mmCIF file of C-alpha atoms in Angstrom:
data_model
loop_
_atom_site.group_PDB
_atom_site.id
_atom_site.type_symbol
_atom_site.label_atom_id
_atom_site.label_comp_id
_atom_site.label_asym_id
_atom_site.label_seq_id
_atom_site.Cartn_x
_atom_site.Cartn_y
_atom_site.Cartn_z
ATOM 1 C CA UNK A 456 7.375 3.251 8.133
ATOM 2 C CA UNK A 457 6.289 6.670 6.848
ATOM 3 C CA UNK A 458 8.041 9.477 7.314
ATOM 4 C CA UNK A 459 7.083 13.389 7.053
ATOM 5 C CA UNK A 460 8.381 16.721 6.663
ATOM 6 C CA UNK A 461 6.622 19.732 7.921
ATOM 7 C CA UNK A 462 6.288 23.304 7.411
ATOM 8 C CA UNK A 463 5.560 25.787 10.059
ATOM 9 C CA UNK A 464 3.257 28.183 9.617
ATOM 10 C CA UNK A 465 0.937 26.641 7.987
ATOM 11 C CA UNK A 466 -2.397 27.629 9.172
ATOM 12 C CA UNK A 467 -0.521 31.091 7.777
ATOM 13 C CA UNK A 468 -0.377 30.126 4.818
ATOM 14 C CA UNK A 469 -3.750 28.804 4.918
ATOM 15 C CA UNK A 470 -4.930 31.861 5.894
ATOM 16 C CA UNK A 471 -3.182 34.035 3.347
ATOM 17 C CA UNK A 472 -4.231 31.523 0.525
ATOM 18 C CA UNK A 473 -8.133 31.899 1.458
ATOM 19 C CA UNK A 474 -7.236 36.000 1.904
ATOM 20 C CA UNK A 475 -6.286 35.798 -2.102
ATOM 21 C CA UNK A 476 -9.417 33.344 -3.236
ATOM 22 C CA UNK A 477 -6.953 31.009 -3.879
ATOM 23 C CA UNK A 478 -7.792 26.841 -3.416
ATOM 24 C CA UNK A 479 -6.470 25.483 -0.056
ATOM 25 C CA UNK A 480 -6.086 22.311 -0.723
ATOM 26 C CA UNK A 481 -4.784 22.391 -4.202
ATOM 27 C CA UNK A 482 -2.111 25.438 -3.010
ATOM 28 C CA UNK A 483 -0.947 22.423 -0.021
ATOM 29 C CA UNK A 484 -0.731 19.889 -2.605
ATOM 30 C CA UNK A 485 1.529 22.209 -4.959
ATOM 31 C CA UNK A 486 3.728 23.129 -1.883
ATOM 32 C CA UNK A 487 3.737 19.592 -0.628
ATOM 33 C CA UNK A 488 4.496 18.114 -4.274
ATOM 34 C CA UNK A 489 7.699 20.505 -4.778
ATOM 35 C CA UNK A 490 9.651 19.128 -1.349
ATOM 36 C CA UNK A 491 8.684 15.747 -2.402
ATOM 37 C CA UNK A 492 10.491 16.348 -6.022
ATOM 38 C CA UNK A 493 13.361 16.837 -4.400
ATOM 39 C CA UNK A 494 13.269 13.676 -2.370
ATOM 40 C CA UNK A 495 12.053 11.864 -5.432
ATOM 41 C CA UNK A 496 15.004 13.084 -7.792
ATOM 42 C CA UNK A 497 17.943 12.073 -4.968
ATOM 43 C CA UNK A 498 15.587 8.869 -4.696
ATOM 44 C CA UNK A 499 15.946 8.295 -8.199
ATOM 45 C CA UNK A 500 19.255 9.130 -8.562
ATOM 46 C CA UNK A 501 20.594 6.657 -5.162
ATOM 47 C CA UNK A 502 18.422 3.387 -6.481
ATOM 48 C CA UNK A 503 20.072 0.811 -8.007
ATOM 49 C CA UNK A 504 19.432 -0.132 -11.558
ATOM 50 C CA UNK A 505 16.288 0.499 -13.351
ATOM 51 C CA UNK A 506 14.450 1.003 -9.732
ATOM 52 C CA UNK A 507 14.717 4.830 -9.919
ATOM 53 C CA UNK A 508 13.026 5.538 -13.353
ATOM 54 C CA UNK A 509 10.141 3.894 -11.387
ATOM 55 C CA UNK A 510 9.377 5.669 -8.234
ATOM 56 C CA UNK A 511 6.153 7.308 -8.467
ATOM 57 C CA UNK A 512 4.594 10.316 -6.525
ATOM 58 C CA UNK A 513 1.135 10.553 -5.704
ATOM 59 C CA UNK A 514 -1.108 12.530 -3.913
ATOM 60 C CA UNK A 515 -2.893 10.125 -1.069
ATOM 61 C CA UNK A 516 -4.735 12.086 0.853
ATOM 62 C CA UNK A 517 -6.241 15.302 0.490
ATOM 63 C CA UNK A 518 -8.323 17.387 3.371
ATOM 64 C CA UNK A 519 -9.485 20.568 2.931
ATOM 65 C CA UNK A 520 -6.613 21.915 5.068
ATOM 66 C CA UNK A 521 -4.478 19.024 5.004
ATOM 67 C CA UNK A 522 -2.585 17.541 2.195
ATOM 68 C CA UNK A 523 -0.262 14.127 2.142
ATOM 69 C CA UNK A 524 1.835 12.993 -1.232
ATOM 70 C CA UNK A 525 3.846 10.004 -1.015
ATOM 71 C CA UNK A 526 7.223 9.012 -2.718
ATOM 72 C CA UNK A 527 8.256 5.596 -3.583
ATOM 73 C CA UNK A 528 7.699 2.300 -5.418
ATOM 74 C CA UNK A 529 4.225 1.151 -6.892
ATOM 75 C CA UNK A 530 1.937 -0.806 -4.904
ATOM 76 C CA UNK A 531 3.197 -3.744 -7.570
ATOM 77 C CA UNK A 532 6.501 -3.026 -7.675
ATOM 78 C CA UNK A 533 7.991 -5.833 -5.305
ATOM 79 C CA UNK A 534 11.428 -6.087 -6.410
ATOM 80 C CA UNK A 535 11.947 -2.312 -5.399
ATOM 81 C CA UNK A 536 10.455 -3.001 -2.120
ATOM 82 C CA UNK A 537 12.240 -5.794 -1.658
ATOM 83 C CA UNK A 538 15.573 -3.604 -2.464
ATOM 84 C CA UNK A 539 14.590 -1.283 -0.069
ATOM 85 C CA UNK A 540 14.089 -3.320 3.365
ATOM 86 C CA UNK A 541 15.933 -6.453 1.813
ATOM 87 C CA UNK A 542 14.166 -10.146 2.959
ATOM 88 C CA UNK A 543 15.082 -12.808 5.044
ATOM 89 C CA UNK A 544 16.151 -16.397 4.422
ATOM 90 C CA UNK A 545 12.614 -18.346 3.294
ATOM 91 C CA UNK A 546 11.841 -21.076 1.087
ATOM 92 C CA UNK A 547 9.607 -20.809 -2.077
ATOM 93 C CA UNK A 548 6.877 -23.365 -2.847
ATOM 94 C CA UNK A 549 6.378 -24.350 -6.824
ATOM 95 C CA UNK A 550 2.240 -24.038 -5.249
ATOM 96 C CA UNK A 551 -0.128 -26.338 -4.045
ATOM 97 C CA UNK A 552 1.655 -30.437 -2.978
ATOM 98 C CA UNK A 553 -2.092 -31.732 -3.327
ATOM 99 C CA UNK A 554 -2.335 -33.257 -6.729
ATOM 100 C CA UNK A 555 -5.620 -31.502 -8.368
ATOM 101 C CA UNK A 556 -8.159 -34.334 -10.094
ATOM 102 C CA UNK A 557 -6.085 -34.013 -14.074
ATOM 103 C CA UNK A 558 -3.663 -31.726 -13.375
ATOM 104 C CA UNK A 559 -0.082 -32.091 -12.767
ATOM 105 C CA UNK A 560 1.753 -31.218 -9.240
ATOM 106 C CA UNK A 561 3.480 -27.588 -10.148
ATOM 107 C CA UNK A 562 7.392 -27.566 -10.622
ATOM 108 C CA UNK A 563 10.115 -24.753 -10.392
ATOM 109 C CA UNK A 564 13.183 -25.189 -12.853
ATOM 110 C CA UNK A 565 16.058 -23.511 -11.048
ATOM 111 C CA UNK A 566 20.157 -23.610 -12.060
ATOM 112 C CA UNK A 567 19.418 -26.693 -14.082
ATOM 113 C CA UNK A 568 17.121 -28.677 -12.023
ATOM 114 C CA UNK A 569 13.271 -29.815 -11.102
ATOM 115 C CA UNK A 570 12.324 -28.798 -7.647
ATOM 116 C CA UNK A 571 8.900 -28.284 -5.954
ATOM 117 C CA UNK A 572 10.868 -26.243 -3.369
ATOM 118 C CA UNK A 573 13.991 -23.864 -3.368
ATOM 119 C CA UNK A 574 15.524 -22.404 -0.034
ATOM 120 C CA UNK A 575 15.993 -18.363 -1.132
ATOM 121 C CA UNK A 576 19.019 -17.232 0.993
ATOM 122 C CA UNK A 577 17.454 -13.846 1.334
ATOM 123 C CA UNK A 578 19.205 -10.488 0.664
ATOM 124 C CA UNK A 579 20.275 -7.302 2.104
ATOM 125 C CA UNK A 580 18.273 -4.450 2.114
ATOM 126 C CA UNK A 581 19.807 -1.957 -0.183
ATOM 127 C CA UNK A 582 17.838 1.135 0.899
ATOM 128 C CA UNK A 583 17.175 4.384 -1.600
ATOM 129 C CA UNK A 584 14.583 5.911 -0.310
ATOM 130 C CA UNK A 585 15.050 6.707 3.506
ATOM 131 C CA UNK A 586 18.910 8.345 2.994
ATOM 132 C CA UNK A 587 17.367 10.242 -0.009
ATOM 133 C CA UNK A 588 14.175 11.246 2.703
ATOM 134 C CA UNK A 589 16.625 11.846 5.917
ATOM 135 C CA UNK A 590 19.504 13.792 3.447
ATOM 136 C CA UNK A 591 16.886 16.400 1.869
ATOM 137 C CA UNK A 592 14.512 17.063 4.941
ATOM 138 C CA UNK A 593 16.014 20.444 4.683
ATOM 139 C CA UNK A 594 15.911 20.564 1.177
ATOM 140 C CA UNK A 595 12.659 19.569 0.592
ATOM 141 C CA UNK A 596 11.416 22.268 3.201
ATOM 142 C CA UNK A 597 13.297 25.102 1.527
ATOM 143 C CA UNK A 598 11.192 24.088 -1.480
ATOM 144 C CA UNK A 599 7.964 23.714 -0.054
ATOM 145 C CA UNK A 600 8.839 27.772 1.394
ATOM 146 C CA UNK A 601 9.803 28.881 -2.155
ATOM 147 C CA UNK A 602 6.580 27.422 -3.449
ATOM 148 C CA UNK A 603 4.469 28.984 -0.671
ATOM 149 C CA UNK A 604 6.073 32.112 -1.539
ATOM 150 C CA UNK A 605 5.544 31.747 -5.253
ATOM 151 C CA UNK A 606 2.216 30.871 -4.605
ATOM 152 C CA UNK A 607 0.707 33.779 -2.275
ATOM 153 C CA UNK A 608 3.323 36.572 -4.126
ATOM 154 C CA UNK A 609 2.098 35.229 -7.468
#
């Protein structure tokens, strides 16, 4: 589930920034990009392990009076994903049980033994992201003013 922090005033600032010649969208995507360093950095800082070192933040969306810049894991980062809402109890397959014309049926070695199948117990979700999100709303917003101010005073 995404989540969002807003600043008021916006069409304001819009305003202002067209007033000075300045470029909408890539003013909103500065201001937007400074509140989400500061949920990235506690992010960082709250995941476990190596997880934190690789949370990205990128720009997804861009209007020309609208901006949107997302914090988290890599599309292809499962394990972090996986850290952050945890998973269930499932079993995982070694592949395909049909035997392929020449090829062998597909095997998992796990704690010392053959298997075409493993029950996972799951695990619990160990979440970094959403206290670092719901602990720096505030945060985030008093950046995302400061920037706005640095950006139509500067």
């Amino acid at each position: 589930m995404a989540s969002t922090v807003s600043l008021e005033g916006l069409d304001d600032v819009i305003a202002e920034l067209k007033r000075r010649g300045l470029n909408v969208t890539a003013g909103l995507e500065t201001i937007c990009r400074a509140g989400a360093q500061v949920v990235l950095d506690d992010a960082a800082d709250r995941a476990p392990g190596s997880i934190g070192e690789r949370l990205l933040m990128k720009t997804v969306q861009k209007r020309k009076t609208a901006v949107t810049v997302a914090v988290g894991p890599g599309k292809r980062d499962l394990v972090a994903r996986l850290l952050e809402y945890g998973v269930g109890p499932h079993d995982i397959g070694a592949g395909s049980k049909k035997r392929r014309r020449g090829k062998k049926r597909r095997v998992l070695y796990f704690d010392g033994r053959f298997a075409t199948r493993v029950h996972h117990p799951g695990m619990r979700a160990q979440p970094y992201l959403r206290p670092a999100f719901d602990y720096n709303q505030g945060k985030a917003q008093d950046a995302m003013g400061n920037e706005t101010e640095r950006l139509i005073e500067g």
